[in-house]
mmCIF file of C-alpha atoms in Angstrom:
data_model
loop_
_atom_site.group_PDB
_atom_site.id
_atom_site.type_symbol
_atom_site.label_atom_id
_atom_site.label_comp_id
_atom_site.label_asym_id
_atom_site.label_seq_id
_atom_site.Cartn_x
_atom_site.Cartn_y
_atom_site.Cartn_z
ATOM 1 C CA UNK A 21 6.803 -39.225 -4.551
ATOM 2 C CA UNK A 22 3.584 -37.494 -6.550
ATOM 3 C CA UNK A 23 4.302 -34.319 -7.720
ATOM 4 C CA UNK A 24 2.764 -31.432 -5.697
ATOM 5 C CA UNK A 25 0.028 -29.624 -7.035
ATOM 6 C CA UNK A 26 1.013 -25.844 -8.249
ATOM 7 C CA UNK A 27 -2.259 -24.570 -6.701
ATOM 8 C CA UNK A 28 -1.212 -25.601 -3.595
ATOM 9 C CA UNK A 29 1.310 -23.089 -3.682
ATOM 10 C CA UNK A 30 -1.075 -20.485 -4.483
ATOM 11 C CA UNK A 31 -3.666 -21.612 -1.950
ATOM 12 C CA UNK A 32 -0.548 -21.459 0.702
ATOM 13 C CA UNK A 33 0.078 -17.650 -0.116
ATOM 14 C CA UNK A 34 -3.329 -17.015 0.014
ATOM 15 C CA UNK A 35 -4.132 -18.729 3.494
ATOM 16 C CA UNK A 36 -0.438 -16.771 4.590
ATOM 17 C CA UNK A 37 -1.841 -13.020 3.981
ATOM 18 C CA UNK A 38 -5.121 -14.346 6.056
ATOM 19 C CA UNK A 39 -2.888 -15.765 9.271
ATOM 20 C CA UNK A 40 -0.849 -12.311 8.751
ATOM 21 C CA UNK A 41 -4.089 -10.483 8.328
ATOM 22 C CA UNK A 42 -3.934 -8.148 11.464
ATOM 23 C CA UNK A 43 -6.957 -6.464 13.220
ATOM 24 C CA UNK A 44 -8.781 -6.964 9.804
ATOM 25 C CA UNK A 45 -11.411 -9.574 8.340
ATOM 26 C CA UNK A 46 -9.988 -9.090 5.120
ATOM 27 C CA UNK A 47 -6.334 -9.423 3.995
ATOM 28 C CA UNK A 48 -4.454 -7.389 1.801
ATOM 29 C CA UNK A 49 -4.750 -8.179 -1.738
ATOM 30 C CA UNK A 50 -3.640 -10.619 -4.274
ATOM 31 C CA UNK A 51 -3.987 -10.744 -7.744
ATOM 32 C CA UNK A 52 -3.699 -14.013 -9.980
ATOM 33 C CA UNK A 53 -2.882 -13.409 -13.001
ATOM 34 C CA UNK A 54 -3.888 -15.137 -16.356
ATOM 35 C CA UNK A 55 -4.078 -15.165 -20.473
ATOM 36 C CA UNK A 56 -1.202 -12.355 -22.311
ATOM 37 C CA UNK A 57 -0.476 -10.664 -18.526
ATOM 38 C CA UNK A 58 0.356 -14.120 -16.932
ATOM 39 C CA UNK A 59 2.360 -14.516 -20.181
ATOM 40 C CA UNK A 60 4.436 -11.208 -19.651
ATOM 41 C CA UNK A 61 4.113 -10.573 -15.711
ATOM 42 C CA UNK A 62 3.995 -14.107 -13.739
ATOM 43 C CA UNK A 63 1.340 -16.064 -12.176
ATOM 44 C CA UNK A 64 0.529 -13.494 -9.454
ATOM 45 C CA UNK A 65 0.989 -9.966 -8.030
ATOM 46 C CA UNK A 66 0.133 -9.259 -4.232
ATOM 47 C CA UNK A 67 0.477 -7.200 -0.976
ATOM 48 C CA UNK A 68 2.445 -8.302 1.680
ATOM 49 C CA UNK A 69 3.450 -6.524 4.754
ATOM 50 C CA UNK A 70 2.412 -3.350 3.182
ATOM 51 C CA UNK A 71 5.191 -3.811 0.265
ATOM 52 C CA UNK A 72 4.118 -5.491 -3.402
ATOM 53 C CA UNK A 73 5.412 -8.475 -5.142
ATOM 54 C CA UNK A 74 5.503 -10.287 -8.338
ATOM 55 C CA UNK A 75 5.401 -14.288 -8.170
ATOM 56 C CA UNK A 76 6.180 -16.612 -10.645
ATOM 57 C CA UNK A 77 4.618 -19.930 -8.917
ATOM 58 C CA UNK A 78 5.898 -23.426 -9.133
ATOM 59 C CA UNK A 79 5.424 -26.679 -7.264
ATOM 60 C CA UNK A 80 9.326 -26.787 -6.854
ATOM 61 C CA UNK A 81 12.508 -25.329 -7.922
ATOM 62 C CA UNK A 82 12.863 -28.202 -10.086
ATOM 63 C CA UNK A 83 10.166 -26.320 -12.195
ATOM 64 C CA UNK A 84 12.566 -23.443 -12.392
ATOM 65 C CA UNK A 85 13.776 -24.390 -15.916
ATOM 66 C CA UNK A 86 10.174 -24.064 -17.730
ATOM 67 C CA UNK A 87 10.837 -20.294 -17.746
ATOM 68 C CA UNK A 88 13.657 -20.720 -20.219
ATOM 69 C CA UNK A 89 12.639 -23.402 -22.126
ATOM 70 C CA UNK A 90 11.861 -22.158 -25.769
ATOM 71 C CA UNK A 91 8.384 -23.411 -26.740
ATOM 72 C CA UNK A 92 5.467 -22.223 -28.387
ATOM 73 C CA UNK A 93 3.972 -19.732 -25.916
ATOM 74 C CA UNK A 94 0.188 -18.302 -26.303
ATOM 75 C CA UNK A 95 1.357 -15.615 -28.771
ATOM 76 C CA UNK A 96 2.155 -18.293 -31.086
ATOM 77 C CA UNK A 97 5.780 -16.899 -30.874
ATOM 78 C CA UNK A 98 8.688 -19.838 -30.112
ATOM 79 C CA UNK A 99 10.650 -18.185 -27.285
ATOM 80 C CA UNK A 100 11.509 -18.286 -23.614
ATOM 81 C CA UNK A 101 9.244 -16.021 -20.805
ATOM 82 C CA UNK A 102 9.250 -12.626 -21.304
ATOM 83 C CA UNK A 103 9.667 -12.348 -17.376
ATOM 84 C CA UNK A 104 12.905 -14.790 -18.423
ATOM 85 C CA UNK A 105 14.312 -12.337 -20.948
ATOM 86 C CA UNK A 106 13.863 -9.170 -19.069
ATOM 87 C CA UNK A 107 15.650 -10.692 -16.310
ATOM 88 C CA UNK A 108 18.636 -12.080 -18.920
ATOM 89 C CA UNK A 109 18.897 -8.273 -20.516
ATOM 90 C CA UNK A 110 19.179 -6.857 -16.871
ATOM 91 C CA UNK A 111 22.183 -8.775 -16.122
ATOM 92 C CA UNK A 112 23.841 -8.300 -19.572
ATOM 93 C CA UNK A 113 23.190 -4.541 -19.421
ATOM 94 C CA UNK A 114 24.491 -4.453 -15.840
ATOM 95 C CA UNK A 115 28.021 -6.503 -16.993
ATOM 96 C CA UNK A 116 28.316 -4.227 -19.970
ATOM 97 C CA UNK A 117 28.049 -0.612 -17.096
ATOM 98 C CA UNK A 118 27.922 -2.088 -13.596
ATOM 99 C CA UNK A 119 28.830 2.043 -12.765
ATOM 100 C CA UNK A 120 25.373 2.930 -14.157
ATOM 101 C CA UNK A 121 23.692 4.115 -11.488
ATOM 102 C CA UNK A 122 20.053 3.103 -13.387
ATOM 103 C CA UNK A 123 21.136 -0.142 -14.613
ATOM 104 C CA UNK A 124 21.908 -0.443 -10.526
ATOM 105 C CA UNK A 125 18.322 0.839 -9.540
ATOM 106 C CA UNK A 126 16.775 -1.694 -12.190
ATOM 107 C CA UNK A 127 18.303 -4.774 -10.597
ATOM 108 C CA UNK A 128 17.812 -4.113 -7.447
ATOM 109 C CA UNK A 129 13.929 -3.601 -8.431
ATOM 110 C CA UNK A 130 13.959 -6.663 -10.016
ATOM 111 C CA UNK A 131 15.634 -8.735 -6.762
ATOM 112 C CA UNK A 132 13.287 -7.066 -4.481
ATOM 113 C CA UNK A 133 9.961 -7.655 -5.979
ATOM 114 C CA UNK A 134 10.197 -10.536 -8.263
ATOM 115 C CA UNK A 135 10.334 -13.692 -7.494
ATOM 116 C CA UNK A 136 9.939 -17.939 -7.547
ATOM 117 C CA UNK A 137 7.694 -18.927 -4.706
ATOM 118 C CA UNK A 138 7.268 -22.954 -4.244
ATOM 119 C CA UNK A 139 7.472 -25.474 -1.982
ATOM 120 C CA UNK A 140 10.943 -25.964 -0.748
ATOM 121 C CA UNK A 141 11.970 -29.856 -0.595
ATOM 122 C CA UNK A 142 15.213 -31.135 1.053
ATOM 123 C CA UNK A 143 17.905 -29.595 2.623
ATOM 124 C CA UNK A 144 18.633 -27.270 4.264
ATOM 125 C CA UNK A 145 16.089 -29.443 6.900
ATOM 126 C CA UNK A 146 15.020 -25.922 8.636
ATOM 127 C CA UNK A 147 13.356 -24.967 4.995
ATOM 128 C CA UNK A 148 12.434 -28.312 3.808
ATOM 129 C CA UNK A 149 8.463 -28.044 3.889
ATOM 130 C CA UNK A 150 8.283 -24.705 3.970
ATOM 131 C CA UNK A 151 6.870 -21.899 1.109
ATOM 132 C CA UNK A 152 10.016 -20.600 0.088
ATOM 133 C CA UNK A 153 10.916 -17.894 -2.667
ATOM 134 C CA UNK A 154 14.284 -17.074 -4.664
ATOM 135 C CA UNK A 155 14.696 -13.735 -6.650
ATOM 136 C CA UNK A 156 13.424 -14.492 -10.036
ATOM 137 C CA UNK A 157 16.542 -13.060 -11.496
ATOM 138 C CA UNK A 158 19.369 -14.876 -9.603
ATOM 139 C CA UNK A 159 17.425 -18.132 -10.429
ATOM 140 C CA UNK A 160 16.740 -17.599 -13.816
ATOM 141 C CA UNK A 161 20.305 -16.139 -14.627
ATOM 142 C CA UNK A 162 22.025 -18.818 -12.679
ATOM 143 C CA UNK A 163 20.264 -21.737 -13.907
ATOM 144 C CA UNK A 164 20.834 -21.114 -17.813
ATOM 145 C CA UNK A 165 24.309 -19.077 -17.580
ATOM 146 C CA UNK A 166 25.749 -21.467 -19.823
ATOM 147 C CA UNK A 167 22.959 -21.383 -22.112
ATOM 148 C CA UNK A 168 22.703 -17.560 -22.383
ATOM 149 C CA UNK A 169 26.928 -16.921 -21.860
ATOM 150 C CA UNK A 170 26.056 -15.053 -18.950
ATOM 151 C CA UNK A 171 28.641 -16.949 -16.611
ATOM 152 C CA UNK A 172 30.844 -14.549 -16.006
ATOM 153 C CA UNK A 173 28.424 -11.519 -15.715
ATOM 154 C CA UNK A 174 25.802 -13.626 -12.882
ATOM 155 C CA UNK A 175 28.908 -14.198 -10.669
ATOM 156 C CA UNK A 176 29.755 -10.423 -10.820
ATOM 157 C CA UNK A 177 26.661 -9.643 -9.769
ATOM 158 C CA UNK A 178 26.338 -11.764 -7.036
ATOM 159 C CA UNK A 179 29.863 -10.802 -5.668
ATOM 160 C CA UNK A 180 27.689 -7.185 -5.584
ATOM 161 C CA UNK A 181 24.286 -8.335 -4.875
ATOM 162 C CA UNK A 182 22.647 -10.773 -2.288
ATOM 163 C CA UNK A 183 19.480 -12.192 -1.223
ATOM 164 C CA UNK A 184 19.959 -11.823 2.962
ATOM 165 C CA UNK A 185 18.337 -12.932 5.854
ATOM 166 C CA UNK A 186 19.047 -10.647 9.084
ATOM 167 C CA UNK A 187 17.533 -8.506 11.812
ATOM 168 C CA UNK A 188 17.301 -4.430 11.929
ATOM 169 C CA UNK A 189 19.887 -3.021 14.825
ATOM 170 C CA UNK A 190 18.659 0.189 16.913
ATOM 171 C CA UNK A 191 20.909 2.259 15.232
ATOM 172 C CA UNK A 192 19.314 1.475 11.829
ATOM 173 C CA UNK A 193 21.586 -1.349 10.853
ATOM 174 C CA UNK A 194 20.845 -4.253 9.997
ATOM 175 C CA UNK A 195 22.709 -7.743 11.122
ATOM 176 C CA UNK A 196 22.016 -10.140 8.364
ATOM 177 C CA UNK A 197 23.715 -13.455 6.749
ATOM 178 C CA UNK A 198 23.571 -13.793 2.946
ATOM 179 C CA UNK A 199 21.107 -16.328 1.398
ATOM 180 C CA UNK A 200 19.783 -18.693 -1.683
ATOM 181 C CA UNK A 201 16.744 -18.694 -0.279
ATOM 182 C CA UNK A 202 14.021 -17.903 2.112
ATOM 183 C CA UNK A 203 10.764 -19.274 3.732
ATOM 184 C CA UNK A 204 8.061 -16.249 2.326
ATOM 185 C CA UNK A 205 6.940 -15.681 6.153
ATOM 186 C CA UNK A 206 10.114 -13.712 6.675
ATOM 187 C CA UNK A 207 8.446 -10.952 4.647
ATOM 188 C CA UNK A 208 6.196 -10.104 7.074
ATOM 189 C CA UNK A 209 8.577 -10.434 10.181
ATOM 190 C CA UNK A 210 10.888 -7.708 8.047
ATOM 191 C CA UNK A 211 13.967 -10.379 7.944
ATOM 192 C CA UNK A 212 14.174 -10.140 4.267
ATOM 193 C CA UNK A 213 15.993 -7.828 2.275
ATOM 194 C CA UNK A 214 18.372 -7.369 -0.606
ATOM 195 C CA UNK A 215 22.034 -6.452 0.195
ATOM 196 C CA UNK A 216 24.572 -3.735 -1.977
ATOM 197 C CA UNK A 217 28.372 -4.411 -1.553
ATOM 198 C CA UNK A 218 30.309 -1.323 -2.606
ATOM 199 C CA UNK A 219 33.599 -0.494 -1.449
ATOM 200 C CA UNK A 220 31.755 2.305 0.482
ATOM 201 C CA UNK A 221 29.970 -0.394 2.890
ATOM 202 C CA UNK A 222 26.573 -2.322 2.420
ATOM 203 C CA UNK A 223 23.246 -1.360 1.710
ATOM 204 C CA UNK A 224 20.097 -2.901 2.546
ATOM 205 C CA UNK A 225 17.159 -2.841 0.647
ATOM 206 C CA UNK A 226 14.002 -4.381 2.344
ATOM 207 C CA UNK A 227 12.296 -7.265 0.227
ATOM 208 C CA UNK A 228 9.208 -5.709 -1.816
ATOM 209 C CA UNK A 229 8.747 -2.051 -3.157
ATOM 210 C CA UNK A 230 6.426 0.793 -3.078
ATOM 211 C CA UNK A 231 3.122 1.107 -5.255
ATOM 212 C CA UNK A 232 4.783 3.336 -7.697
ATOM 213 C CA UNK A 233 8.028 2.006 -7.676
ATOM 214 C CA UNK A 234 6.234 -1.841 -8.047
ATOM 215 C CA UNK A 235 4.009 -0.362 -11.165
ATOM 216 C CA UNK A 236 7.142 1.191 -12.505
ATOM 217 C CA UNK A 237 8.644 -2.270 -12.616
ATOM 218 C CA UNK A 238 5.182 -3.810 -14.271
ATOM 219 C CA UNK A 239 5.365 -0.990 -16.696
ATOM 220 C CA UNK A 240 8.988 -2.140 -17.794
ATOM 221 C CA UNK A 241 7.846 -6.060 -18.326
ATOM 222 C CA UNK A 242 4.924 -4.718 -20.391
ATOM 223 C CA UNK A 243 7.028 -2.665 -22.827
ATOM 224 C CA UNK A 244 6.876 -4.891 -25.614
ATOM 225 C CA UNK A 245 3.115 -5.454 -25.379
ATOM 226 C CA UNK A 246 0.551 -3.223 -27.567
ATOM 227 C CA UNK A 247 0.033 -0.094 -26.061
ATOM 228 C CA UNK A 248 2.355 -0.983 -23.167
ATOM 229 C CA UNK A 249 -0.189 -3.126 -21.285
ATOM 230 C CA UNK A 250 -2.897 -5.173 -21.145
ATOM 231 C CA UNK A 251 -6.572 -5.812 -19.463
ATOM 232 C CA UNK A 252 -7.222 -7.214 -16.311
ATOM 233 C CA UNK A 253 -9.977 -9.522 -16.751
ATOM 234 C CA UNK A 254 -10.397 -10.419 -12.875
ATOM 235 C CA UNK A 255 -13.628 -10.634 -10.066
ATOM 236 C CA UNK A 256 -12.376 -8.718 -6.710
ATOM 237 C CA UNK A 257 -13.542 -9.183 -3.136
ATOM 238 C CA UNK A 258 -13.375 -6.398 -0.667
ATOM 239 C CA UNK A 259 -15.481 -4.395 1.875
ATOM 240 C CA UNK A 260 -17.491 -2.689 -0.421
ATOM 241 C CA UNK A 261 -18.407 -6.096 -1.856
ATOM 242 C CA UNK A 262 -18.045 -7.936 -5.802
ATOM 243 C CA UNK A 263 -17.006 -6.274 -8.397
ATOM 244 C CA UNK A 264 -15.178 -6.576 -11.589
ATOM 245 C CA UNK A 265 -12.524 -3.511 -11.665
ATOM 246 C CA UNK A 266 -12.096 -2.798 -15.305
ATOM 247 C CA UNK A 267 -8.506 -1.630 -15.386
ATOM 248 C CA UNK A 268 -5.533 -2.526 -17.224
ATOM 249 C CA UNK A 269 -1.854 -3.867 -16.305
ATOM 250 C CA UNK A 270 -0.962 0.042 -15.619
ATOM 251 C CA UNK A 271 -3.463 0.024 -12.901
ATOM 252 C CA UNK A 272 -2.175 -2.868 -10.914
ATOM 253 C CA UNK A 273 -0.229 -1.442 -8.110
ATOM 254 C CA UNK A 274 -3.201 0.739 -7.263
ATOM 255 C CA UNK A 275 -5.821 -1.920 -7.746
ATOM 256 C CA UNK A 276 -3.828 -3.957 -5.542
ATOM 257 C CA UNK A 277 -3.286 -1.380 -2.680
ATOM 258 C CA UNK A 278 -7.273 -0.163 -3.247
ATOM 259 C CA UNK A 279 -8.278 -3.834 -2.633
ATOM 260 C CA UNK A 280 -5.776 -3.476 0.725
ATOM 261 C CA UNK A 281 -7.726 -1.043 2.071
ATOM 262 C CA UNK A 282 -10.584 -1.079 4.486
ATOM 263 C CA UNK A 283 -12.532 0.763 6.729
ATOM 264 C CA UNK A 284 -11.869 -0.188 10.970
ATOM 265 C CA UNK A 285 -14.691 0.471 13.380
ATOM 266 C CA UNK A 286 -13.112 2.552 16.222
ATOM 267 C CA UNK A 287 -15.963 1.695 18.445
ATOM 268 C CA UNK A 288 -14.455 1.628 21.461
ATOM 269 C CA UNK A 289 -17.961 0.804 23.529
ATOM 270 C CA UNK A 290 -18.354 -1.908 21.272
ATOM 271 C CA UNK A 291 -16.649 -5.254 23.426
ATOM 272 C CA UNK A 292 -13.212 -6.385 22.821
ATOM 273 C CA UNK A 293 -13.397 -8.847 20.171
ATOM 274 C CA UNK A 294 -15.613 -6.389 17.598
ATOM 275 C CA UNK A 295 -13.328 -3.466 18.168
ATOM 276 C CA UNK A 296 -10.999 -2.959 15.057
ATOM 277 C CA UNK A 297 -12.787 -5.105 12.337
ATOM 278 C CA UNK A 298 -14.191 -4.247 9.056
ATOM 279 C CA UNK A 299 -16.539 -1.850 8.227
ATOM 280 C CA UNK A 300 -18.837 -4.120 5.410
ATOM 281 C CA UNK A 301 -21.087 -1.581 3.107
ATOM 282 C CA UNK A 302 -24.582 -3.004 2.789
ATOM 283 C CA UNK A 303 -23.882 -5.468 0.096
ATOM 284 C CA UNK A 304 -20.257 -6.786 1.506
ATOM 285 C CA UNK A 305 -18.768 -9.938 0.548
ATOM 286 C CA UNK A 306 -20.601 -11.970 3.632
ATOM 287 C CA UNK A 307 -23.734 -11.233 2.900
ATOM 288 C CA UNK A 308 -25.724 -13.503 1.624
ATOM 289 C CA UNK A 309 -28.032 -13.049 -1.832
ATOM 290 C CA UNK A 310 -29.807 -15.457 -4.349
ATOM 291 C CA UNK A 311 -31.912 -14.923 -7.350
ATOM 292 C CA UNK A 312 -35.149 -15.798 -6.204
ATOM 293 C CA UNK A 313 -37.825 -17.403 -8.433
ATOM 294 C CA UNK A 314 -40.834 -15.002 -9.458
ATOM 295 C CA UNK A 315 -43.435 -16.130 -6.835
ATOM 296 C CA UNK A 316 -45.697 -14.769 -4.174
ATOM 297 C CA UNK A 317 -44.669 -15.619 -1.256
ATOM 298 C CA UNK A 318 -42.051 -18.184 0.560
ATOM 299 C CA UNK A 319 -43.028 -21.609 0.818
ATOM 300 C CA UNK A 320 -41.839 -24.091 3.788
ATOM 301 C CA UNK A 321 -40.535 -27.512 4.131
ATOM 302 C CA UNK A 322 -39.351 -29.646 7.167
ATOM 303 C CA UNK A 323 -35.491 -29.169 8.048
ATOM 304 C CA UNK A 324 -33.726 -32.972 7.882
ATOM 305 C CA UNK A 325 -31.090 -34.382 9.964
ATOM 306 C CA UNK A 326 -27.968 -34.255 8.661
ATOM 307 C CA UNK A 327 -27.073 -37.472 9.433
ATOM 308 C CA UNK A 328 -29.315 -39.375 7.006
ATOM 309 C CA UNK A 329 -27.482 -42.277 5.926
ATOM 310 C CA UNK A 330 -27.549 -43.673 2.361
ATOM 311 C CA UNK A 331 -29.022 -47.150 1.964
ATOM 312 C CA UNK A 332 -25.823 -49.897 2.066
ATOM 313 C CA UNK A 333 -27.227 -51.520 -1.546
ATOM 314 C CA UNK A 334 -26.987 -47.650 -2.474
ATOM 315 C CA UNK A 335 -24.638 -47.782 -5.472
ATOM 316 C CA UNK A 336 -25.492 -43.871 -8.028
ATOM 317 C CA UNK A 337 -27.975 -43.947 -10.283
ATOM 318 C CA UNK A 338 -27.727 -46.437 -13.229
ATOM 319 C CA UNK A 339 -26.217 -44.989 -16.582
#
């Protein structure tokens, strides 16, 4: 079988926040990421179900191992990600305190927000097909444990920690079944969380964190860069139209919740199917522009049917 395109993945999370784009004509945001922040971050940062997330993007899980493989990266440095030895320090600061109450707090940030989304291929048959994710951290960990010596310290942690699938009780529990995995639609449906085993009872943290708690997390990944971040050299869509937000790593959490936002007409003489959508400013993303040609006035020219067929001994022009 070919290999599946990584875009495809990215396209599929994309098309997801549009089918879970609710009483809107605009989704909430996503970010792709590129050049020295794709190099420290991952491939993208988005909105989803009103919580933000870091993705590192592959085709498959079989892709996993690129993160740890020690190559020359675009700092000309040979190393591993610096997503990859973030997550590796986490665990072996946790093993060396697991009583530290911060070193708790900073996995738990990590599982919640960051992780591998790709297309999910073979069993269990219920996921195969699907756009799955794994937290970046139990993958990463688990996959090169020997490598790193980390054997010992991962299963700890996972005795303690857990990716789980489940559904919130009236009484503010939750029932929920521990998991390796998860299709990413369960974000928005609430199913997904992160569970805390301590002799005092479990804990459930739902998947994804707040804007300031999210940024705090960027702003740990970005330590080592100059100045603590970097640019964001992106084009954004949203109601007020184009623009190119000149803002830096720091900024991403809010860039990503001001790109959320948008106005809703609360019209309610206006009929059924135009109450509730988008307030566009005059030059909105829909509208449509060109750069005209300096002349005085329009010219005109007949409209042709569309289904004008090439000539059969029509072969492209001769090179």
């Amino acid at each position: 079988m070919a290999d599946i395109w990584e875009n495809s993945a990215v396209m599929a999370l994309r098309d997801l926040q549009w089918l879970f784009a609710r009483n809107r004509e605009l989704p909430e945001a996503g970010v792709n990421l590129s050049g020295n922040a794709e190099g420290r971050l991952g491939d993208s940062a988005l909105k989803m179900g009103g919580r933000f997330f870091l993705l590192e993007i592959k085709a498959q899980s079989s892709n996993f191992p690129s993160e740890w493989k020690e190559k020359k990266r675009k700092d000309g440095e040979v190393r591993a990600k610096h997503a990859y030895l973030h997550a590796i320090r986490l665990v072996k600061e946790f093993s060396e305190r697991p009583s530290d109450e911060q070193r708790w707090a900073n996995v738990i940030a990590s599982l919640r927000c960051h992780h591998f989304a790709y297309w999910h291929v073979g069993l269990p048959s219920a996921m195969h097909s699907r756009l799955s994710l794994q937290p970046y951290l139990f993958a990463v960990a688990k996959g090169s444990a020997g490598l790193r010596g980390i054997t010992g310290a991962i299963h700890g942690l996972e005795e303690r920690l857990s990716l789980a699938y489940g559904d919130r009780l009236p009484d503010d529990h939750v029932s929920y079944y521990r998991a390796r995995s998860a299709t990413v639609s369960g974000i928005y449906y609430e199913k997904l969380g992160i569970v805390k085993s301590t002799e005092g009872g479990n804990e459930w943290f739902p998947l994804g964190l707040s804007k300031e708690d999210f940024q705090g997390y960027i702003n740990s990944l970005m330590k080592g860069a100059k100045g603590g971040s970097d640019k964001l050299n992106l084009v954004a869509i949203s109601s007020r139209g184009w623009y190119r937000p000149l803002k830096t790593t720091q900024h991403l959490a809010s860039l990503l919740d001001e790109l959320s936002r948008a106005p809703v007409s609360s019209d309610t003489s206006e009929p059924d199917d135009l109450q509730g959508r988008v307030i566009m400013d005059s030059r909105h993303p829909c509208q449509s522009f060109a750069e005209k040609e300096n002349q005085p006035r329009p010219l005109q020219a007949r409209w042709m049917n569309e289904q004008t067929e090439l000539n059969s001994n029509f072969h492209g022009p001769r090179l």
